[in-house]
Short mmCIF file of C-alpha atoms and ligand atoms in Angstrom, two decimals:
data_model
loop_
_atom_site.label_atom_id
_atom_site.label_comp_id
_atom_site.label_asym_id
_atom_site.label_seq_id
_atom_site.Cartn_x
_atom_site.Cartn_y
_atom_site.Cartn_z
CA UNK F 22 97.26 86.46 119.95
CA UNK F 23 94.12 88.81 121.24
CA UNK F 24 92.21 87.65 118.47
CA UNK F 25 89.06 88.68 120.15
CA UNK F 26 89.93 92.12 119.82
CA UNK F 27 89.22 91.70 116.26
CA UNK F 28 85.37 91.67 115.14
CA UNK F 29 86.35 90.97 111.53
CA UNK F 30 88.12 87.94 112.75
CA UNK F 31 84.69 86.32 114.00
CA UNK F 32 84.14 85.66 110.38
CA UNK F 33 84.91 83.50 107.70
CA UNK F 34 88.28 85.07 106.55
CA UNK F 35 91.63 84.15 106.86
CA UNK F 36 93.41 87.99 106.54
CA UNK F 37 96.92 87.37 105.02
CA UNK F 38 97.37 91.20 103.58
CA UNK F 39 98.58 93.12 106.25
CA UNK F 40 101.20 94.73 104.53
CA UNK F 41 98.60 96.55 102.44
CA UNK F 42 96.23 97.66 106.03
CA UNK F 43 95.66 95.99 108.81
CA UNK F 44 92.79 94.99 110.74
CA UNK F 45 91.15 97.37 113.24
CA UNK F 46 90.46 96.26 116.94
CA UNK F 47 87.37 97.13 118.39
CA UNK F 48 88.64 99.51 120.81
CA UNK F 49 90.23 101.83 117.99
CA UNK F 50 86.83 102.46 116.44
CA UNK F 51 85.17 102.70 119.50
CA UNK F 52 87.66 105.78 120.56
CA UNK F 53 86.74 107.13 117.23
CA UNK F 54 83.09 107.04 118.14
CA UNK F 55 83.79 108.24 121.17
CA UNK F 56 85.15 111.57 119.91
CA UNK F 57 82.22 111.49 117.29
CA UNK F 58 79.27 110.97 119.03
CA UNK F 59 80.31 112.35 122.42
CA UNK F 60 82.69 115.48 122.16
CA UNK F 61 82.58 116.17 118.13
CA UNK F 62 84.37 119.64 117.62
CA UNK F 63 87.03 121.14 116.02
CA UNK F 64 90.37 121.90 118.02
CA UNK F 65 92.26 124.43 118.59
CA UNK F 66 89.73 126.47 117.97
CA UNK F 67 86.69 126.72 120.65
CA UNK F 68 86.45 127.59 124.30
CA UNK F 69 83.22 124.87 125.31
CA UNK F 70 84.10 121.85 126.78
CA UNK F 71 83.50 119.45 123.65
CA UNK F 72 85.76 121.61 122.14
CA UNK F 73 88.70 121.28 125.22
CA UNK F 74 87.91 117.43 125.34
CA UNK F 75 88.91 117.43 121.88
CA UNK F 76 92.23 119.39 122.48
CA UNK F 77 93.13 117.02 125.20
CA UNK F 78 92.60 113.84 123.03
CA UNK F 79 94.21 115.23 119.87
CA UNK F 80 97.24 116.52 121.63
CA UNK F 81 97.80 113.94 123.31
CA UNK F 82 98.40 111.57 120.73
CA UNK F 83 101.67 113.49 119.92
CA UNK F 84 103.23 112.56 123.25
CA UNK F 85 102.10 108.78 122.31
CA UNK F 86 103.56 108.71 119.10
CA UNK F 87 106.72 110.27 120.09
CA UNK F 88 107.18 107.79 122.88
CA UNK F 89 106.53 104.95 120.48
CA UNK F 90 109.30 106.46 117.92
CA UNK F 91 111.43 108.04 120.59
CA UNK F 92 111.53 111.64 119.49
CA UNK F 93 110.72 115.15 120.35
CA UNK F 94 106.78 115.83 120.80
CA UNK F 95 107.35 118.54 118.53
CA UNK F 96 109.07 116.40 116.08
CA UNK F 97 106.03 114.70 115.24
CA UNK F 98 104.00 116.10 111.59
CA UNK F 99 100.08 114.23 111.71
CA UNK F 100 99.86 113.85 107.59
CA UNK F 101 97.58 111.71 105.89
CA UNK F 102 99.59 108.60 105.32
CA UNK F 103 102.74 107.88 104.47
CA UNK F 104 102.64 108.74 100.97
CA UNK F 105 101.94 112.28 102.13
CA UNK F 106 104.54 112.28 104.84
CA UNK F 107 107.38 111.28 102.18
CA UNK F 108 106.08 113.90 100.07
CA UNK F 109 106.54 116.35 102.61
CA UNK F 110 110.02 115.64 103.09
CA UNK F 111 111.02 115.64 99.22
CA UNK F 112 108.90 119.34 98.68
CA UNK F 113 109.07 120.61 101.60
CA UNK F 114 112.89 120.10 102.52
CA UNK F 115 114.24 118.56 99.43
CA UNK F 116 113.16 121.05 97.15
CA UNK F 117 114.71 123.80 99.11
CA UNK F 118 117.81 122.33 99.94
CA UNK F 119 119.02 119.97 97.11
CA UNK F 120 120.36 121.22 93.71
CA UNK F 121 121.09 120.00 90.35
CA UNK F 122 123.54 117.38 90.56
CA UNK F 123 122.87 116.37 93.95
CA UNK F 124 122.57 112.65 94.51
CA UNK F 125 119.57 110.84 96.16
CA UNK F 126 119.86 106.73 96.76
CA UNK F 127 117.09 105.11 96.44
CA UNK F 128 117.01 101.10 95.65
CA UNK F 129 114.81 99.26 93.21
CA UNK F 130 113.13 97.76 95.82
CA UNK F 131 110.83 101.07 96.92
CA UNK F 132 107.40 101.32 96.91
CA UNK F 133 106.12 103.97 94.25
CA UNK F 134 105.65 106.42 97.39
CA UNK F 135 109.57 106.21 97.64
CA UNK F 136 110.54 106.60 94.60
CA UNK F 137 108.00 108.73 92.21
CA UNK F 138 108.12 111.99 94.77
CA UNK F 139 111.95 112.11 93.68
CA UNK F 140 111.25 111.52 90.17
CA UNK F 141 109.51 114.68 89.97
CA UNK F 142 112.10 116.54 91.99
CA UNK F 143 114.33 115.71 89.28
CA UNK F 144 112.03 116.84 86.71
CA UNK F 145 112.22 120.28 88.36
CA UNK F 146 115.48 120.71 89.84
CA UNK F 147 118.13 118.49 87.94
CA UNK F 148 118.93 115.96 90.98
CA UNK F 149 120.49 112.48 90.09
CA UNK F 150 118.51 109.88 91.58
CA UNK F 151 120.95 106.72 91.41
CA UNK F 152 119.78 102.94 93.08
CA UNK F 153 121.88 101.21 95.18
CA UNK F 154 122.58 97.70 93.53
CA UNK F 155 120.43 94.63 95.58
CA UNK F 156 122.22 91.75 96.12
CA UNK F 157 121.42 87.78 94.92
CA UNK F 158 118.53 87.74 97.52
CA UNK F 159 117.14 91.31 96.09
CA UNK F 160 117.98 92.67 99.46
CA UNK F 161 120.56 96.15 100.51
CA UNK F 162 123.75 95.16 102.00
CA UNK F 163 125.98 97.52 103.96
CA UNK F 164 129.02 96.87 101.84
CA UNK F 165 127.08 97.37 98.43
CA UNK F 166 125.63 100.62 99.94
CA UNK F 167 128.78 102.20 101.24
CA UNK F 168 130.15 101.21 97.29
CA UNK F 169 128.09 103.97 95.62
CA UNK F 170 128.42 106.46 97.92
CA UNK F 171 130.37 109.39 96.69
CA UNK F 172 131.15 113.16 97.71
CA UNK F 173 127.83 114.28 95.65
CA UNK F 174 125.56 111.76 97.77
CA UNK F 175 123.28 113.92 99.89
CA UNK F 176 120.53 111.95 100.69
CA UNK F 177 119.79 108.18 101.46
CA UNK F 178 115.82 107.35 101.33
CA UNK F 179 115.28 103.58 102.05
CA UNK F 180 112.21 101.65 103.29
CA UNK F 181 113.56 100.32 107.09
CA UNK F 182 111.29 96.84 105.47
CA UNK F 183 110.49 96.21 102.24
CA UNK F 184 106.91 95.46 101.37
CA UNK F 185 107.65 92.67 98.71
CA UNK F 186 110.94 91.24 100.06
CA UNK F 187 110.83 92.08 104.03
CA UNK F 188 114.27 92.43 104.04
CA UNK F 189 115.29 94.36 107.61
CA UNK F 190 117.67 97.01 106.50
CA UNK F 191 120.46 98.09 109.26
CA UNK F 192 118.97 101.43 109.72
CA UNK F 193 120.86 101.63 112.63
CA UNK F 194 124.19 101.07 110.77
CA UNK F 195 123.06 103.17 107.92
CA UNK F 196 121.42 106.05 110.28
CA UNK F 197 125.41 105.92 111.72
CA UNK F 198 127.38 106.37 108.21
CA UNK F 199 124.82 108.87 107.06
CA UNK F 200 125.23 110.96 110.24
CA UNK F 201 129.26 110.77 110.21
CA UNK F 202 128.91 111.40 106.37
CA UNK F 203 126.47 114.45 106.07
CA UNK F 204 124.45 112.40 104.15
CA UNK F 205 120.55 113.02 104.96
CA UNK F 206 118.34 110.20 106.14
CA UNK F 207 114.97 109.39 105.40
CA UNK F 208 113.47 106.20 106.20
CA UNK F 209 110.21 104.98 105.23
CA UNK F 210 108.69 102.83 108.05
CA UNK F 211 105.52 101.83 106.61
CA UNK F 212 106.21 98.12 106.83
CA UNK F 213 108.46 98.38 110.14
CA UNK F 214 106.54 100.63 112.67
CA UNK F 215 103.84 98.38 113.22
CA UNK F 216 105.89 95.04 113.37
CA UNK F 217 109.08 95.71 115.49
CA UNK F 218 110.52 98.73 117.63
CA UNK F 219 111.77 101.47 115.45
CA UNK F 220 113.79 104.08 117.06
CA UNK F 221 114.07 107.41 115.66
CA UNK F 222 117.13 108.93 117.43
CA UNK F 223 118.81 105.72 118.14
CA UNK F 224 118.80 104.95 114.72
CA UNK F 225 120.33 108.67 113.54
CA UNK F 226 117.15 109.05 111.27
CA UNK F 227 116.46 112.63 109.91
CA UNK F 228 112.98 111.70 108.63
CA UNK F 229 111.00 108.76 109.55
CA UNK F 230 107.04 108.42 107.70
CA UNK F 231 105.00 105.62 108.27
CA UNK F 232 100.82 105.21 107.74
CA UNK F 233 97.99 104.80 110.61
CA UNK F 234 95.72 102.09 109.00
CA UNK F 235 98.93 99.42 108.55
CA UNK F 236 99.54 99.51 112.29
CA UNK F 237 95.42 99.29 113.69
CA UNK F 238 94.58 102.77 113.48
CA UNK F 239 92.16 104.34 110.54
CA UNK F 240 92.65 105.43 107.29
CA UNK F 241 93.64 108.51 106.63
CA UNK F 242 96.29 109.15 108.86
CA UNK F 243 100.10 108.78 109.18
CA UNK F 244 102.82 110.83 110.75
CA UNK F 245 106.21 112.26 109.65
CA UNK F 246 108.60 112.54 112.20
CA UNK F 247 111.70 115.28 111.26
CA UNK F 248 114.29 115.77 113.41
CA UNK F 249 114.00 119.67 114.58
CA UNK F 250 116.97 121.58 113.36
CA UNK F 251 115.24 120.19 110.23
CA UNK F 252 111.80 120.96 110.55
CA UNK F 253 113.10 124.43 111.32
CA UNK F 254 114.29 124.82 107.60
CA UNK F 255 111.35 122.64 106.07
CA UNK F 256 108.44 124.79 103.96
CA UNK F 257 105.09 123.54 104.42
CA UNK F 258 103.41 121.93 101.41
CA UNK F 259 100.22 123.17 102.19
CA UNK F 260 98.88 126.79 103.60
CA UNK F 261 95.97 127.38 105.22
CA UNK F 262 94.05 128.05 108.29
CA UNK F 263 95.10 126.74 112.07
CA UNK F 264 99.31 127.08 110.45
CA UNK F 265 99.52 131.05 110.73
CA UNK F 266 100.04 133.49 113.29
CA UNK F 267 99.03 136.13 111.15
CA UNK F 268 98.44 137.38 107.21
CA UNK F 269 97.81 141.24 105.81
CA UNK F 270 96.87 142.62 102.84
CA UNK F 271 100.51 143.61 102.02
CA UNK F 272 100.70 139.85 101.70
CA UNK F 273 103.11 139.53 104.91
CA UNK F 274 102.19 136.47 107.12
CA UNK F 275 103.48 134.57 109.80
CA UNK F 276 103.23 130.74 110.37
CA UNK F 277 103.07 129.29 113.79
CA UNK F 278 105.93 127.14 115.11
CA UNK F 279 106.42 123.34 114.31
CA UNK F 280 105.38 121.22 114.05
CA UNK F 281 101.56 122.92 113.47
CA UNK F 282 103.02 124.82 110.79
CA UNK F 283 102.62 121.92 108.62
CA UNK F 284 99.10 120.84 109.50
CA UNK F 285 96.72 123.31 107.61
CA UNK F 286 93.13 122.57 107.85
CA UNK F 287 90.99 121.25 109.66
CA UNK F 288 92.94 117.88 110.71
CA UNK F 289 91.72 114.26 110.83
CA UNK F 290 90.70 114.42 114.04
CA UNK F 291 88.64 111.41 114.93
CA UNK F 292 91.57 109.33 112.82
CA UNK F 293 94.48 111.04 115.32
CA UNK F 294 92.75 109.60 117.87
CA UNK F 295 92.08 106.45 116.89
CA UNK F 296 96.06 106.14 116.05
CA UNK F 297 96.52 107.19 119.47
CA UNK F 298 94.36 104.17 120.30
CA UNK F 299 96.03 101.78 118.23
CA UNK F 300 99.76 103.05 119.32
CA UNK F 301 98.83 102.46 122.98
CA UNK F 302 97.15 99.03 122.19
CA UNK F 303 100.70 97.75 120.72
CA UNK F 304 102.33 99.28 123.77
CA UNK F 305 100.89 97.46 125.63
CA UNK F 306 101.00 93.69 123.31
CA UNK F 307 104.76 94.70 123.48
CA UNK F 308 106.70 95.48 120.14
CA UNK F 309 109.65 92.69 120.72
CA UNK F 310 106.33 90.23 121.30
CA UNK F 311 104.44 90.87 117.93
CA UNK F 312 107.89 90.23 115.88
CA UNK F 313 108.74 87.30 117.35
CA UNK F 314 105.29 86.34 117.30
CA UNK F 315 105.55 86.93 113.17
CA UNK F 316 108.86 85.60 112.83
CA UNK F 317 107.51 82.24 114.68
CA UNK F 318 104.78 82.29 112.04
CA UNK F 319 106.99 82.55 108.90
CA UNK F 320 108.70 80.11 109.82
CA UNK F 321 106.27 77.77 110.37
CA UNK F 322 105.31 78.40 106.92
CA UNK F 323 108.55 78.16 105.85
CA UNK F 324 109.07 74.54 107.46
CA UNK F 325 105.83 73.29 106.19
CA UNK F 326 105.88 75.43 102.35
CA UNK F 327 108.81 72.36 101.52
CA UNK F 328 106.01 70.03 101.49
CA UNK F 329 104.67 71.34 98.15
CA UNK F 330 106.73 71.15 95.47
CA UNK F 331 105.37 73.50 92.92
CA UNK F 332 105.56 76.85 95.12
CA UNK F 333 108.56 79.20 94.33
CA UNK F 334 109.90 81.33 97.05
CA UNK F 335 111.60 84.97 96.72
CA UNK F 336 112.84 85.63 100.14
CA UNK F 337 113.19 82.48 102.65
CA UNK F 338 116.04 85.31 104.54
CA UNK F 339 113.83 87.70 105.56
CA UNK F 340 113.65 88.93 109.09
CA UNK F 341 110.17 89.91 108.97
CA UNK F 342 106.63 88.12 108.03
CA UNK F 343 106.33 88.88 104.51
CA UNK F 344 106.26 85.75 102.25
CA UNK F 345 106.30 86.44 98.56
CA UNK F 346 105.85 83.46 96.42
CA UNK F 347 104.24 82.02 93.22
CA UNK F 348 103.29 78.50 92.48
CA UNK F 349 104.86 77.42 88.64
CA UNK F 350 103.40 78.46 85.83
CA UNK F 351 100.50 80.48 87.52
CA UNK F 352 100.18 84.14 87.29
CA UNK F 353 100.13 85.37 90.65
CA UNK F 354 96.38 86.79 90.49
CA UNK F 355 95.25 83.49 89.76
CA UNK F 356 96.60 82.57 92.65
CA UNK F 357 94.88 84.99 95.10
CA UNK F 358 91.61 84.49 93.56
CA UNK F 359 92.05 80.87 93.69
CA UNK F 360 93.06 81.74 97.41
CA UNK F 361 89.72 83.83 97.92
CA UNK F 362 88.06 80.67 97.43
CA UNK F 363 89.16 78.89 100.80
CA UNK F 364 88.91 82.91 102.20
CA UNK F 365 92.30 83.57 102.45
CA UNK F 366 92.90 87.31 101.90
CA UNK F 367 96.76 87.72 99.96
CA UNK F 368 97.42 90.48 97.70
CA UNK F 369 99.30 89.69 94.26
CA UNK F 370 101.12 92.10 91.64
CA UNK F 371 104.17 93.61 92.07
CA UNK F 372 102.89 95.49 95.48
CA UNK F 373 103.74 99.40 93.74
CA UNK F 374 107.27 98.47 93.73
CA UNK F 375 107.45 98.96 89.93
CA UNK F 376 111.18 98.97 89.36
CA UNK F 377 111.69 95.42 90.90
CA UNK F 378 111.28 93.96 88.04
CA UNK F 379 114.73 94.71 86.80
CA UNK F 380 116.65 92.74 89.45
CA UNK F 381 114.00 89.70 89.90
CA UNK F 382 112.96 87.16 87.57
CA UNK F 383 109.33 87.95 87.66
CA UNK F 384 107.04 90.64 87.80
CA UNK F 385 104.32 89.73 90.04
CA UNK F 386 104.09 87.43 93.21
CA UNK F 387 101.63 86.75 96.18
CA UNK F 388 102.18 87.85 98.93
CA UNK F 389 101.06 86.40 102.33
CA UNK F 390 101.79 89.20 105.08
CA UNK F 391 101.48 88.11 108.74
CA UNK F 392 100.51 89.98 111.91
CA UNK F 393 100.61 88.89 115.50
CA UNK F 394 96.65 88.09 115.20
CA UNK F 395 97.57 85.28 112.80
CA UNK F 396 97.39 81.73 113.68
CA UNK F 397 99.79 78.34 113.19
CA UNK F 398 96.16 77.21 112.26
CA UNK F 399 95.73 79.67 109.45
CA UNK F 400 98.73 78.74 108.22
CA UNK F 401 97.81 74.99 108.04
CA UNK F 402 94.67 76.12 105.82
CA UNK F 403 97.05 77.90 103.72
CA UNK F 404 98.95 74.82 102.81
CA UNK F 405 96.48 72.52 101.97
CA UNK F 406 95.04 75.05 99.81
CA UNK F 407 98.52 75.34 97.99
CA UNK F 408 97.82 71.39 98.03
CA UNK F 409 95.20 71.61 96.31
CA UNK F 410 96.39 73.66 93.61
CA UNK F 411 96.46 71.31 90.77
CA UNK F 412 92.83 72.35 90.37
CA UNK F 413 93.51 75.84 90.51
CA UNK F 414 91.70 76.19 87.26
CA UNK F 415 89.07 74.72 87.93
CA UNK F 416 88.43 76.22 90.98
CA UNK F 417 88.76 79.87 89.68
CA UNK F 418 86.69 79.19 86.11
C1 PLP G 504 106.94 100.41 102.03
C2 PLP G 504 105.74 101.26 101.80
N1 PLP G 504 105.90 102.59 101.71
C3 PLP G 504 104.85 103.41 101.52
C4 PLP G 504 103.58 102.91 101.40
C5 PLP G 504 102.46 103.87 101.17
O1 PLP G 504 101.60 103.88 102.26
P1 PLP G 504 100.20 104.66 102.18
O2 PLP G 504 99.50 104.17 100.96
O3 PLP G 504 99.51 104.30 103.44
O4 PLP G 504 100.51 106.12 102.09
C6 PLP G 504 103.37 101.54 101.46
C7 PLP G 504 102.03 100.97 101.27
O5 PLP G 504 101.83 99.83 100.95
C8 PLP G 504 104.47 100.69 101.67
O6 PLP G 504 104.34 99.36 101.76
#
């Protein structure tokens, strides 16, 4: 679908990585350029009209994003990625509101984003970061969830996807318990946002990050949503100019309201819009369209994968279209630079979920991430490269 939005797609590539960014179409850079070569200013800051043009487009991407998400304008932090965004939550709110002893459940399925943040917030204040067990399929069930939960469990922190397994968790389900149990909720929806419709309040989330660049938009940017009441008890992580009302030389200050209070500095402007951009462009594709669209396409593969018998798969369940794999006896960045050769972008390794390892029998796979701009036909070049494989060697020496 709307491949010719896609300039990099008039090339010779097949692009299988999308978990790790995603294509840009045209008309996200070109509202990038727009801001920079036609109205480049700062904002919130100047009275000219470059300057007010600015305002406009930077504000308005709030409203966009908070549509997409269903939340509160206000309840929406601009950060610099994900990674940031869960930062923010653990040393911003964490940090002030969590003490020794407390209990954070993670799984062993997290990216490194989800997981080292709360390492070092045990370093410093004692909490007890404990895994919820993953089942045969390396995935979070309800029922095994639920089992560790105990009076000391404050927080729940959980990637909605998972970027090696794609495993859907029932963030709806889990958003519910935690709610009913006083148990915060974090989700990280790098791998969801961009593939299916994520709803913040529907879902009972208290923090939701996700990245820019995985869903079209640039580098650079993500967003943190919070739900207010929190926000109103979060610290910023970060102090600056454009955050404060007011500072003196007795050292008393005042920081504006939310959610600007977290966005010191001079913000990425051009890369706000360009999210804006990209949000509106998968508006209007339709959310429930693209993950069908995927789901269509991993199965596909999955139908025509049982024609080669040396490829192992890790997670044939999974609602959503990541494929991780490895063919027998070949380590898995063999594999994607034997792919490279036929110009099929994969990433292998084990995808900065580190602690996987435990649960699954190997270390490293490939993984073949879809998006709605991929193609049945892409997908038949796939396979007869895995065909081909008995000359992997060969190939790559
Ligand atoms: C599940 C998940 N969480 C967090 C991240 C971190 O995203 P970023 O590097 O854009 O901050 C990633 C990136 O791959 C991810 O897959």
């Amino acid at each position: 679908m709307h491949r010719e939005d896609f300039p990099m797609l008039d090339g010779n590539i097949i692009y299988f990585d999308n978990g790790a960014t995603t294509l840009k179409p045209k008309r996200v850079v070109d509202a990038m350029n727009r801001y920079y070569l036609e109205h480049t200013s700062n904002i919130h800051r100047g009275d000219y009209d470059a300057a007010i043009q600015s305002n406009l487009a930077y504000d308005a991407v709030r409203d966009i994003v908070a549509r997409f998400v269903n939340c509160k304008s206000k309840e929406v932090i601009y950060t610099s990625g994900a990674t940031y965004s869960i930062n923010l939550v653990v040393f911003g709110y964490m940090r002030k509101h969590l003490h020794k002893g407390d209990v954070v459940l993670l799984n062993k399925a997290e990216h490194a984003s989800n997981v080292l943040p709360w390492i070092k917030l045990q370093e410093e204040i004692g909490i007890d970061i404990q895994y919820i067990p993953l089942d045969e399929n390396y995935e979070i069930t309800f029922d095994n969830l639920v089992k560790v939960v105990t009076d000391k469990t404050k927080v729940i922190s959980l990637a909605h996807v998972s970027n090696v397994i794609g495993d859907v968790r029932d963030v709806k389900r889990i958003g519910k318990y935690c709610r009913e149990n006083n148990i915060i909720f974090h989700v990280d929806g790098a791998q969801s946002v961009p593939h299916m419709k994520v709803d913040f309040q529907d879902s009972c989330m208290d923090f939701l990050s996700f990245s820019g660049h995985k869903m079209l938009g640039p580098t650079g940017v993500g967003i943190l949503v919070g739900r207010e009441e929190l926000l109103e008890e979060m610290e910023p992580i970060c102090y600056g100019g454009g955050m404060n009302s007011f500072f003196e030389e007795d050292s008393s200050y005042e920081l504006k309201s939310i959610p600007v209070r977290f966005e010191a500095g001079t913000p990425p402007i051009a890369e706000v819009i360009g999210l804006g951009e990209a949000i509106t462009y998968l508006e209007e594709i339709g959310m429930d369209n693209i993950h069908k669209h995927e789901m269509d396409l991993k199965d596909y593969f999955l139908s025509r994968v049982k024609e080669i018998d040396n490829v192992i798969l890790y997670n044939n369940n999974s609602e959503s279209g990541i494929v991780s794999f490895n063919l027998e006896g070949v380590f898995a960045q063999d594999t994607s630079v034997y792919l490279n050769h036929y110009h099929i972008c994969v990433r292998a390794g084990n995808h900065c979920a580190k602690l996987l390892k435990d649960d699954m029998p190997v270390q490293n796979t490939v993984r073949v991430s879809l998006y709605f701009y991929n193609t049945r036909e892409e997908i038949d070049v796939l396979i007869e490269a895995l065909k081909n494989s008995k000359d992997l060697f060969n190939v790559i020496i």
